[in-house]
Coordinates of C-alpha atoms in Angstrom, one line a residue:
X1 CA 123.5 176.7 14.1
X2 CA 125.1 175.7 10.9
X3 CA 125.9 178.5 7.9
X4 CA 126.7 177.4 4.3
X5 CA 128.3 180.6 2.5
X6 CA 127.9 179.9 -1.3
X7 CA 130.5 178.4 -2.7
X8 CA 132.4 177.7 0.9
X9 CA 132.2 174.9 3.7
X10 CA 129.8 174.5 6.5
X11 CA 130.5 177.0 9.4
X12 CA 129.6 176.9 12.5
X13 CA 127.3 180.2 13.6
X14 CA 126.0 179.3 16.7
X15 CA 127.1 177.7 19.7
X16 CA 124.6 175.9 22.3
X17 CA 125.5 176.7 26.4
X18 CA 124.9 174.1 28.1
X19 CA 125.0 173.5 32.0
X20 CA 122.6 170.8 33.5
X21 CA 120.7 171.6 30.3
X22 CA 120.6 173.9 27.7
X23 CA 120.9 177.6 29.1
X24 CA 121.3 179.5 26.0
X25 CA 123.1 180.4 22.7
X26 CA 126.5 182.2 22.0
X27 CA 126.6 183.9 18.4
X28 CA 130.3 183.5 17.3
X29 CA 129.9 186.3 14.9
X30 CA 128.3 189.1 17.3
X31 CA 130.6 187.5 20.2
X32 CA 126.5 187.8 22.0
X33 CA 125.0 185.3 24.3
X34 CA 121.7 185.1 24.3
X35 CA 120.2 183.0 27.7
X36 CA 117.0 181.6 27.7
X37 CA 114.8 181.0 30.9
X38 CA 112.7 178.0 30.8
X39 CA 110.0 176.1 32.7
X40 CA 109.6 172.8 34.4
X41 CA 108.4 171.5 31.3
X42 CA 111.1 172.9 29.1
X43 CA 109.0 175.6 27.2
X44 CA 111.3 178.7 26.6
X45 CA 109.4 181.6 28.8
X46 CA 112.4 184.5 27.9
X47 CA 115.2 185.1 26.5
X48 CA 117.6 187.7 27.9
X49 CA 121.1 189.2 26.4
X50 CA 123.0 191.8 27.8
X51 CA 123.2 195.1 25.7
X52 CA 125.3 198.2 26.8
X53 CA 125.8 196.7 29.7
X54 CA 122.4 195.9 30.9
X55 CA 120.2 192.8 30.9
X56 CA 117.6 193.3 28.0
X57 CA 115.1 190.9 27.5
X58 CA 114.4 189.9 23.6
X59 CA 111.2 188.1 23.8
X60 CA 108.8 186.2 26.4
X61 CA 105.8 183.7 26.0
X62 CA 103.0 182.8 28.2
X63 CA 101.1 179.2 27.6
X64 CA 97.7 178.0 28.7
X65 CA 97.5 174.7 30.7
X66 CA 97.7 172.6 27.9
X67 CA 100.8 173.7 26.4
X68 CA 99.1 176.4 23.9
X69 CA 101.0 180.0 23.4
X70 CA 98.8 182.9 24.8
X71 CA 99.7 185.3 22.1
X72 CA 98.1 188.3 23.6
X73 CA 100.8 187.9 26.1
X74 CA 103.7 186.8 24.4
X75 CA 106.4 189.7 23.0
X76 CA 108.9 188.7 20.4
X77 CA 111.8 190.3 19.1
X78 CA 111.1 192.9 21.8
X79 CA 113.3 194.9 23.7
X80 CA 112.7 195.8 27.4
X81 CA 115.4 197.1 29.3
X82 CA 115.4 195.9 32.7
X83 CA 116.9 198.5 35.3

């Protein structure tokens, strides 16, 4: 959120999008919104951002009953191009 160049001031990288609760992040240096789809319980399942164009989605996590990540079927830093 927060970048502190050496020898400079506090900037500002990252700014939070917020409707009835937080829907994603906007990177003020890559002008690129990244929106994140979450759960009833608040647990980040995606996270999409448009490249070229067209939705991509970055990463996605599955959780067990309990609240554990199922790692065998959770992607990160992935992209999948959704047509």
């Amino acid at each position: 959120m927060y970048n502190l160049p050496s020898g400079g001031s506090i900037v500002q990288t990252d700014l939070s999008i917020f409707g009835l609760s937080r829907l994603g992040v906007y990177n003020r240096a890559t002008t690129q919104s990244s929106y994140e789809i979450t759960d009833h319980l608040g647990n980040v399942r995606a996270v999409i951002r448009k490249e070229n164009n067209i939705p991509a989605i970055k990463s996605f996590a599955d959780y067990y009953p309990f609240g554990e990540q199922i790692t065998e079927r959770s992607v990160f830093l992935a992209v999948i191009v959704m047509k």
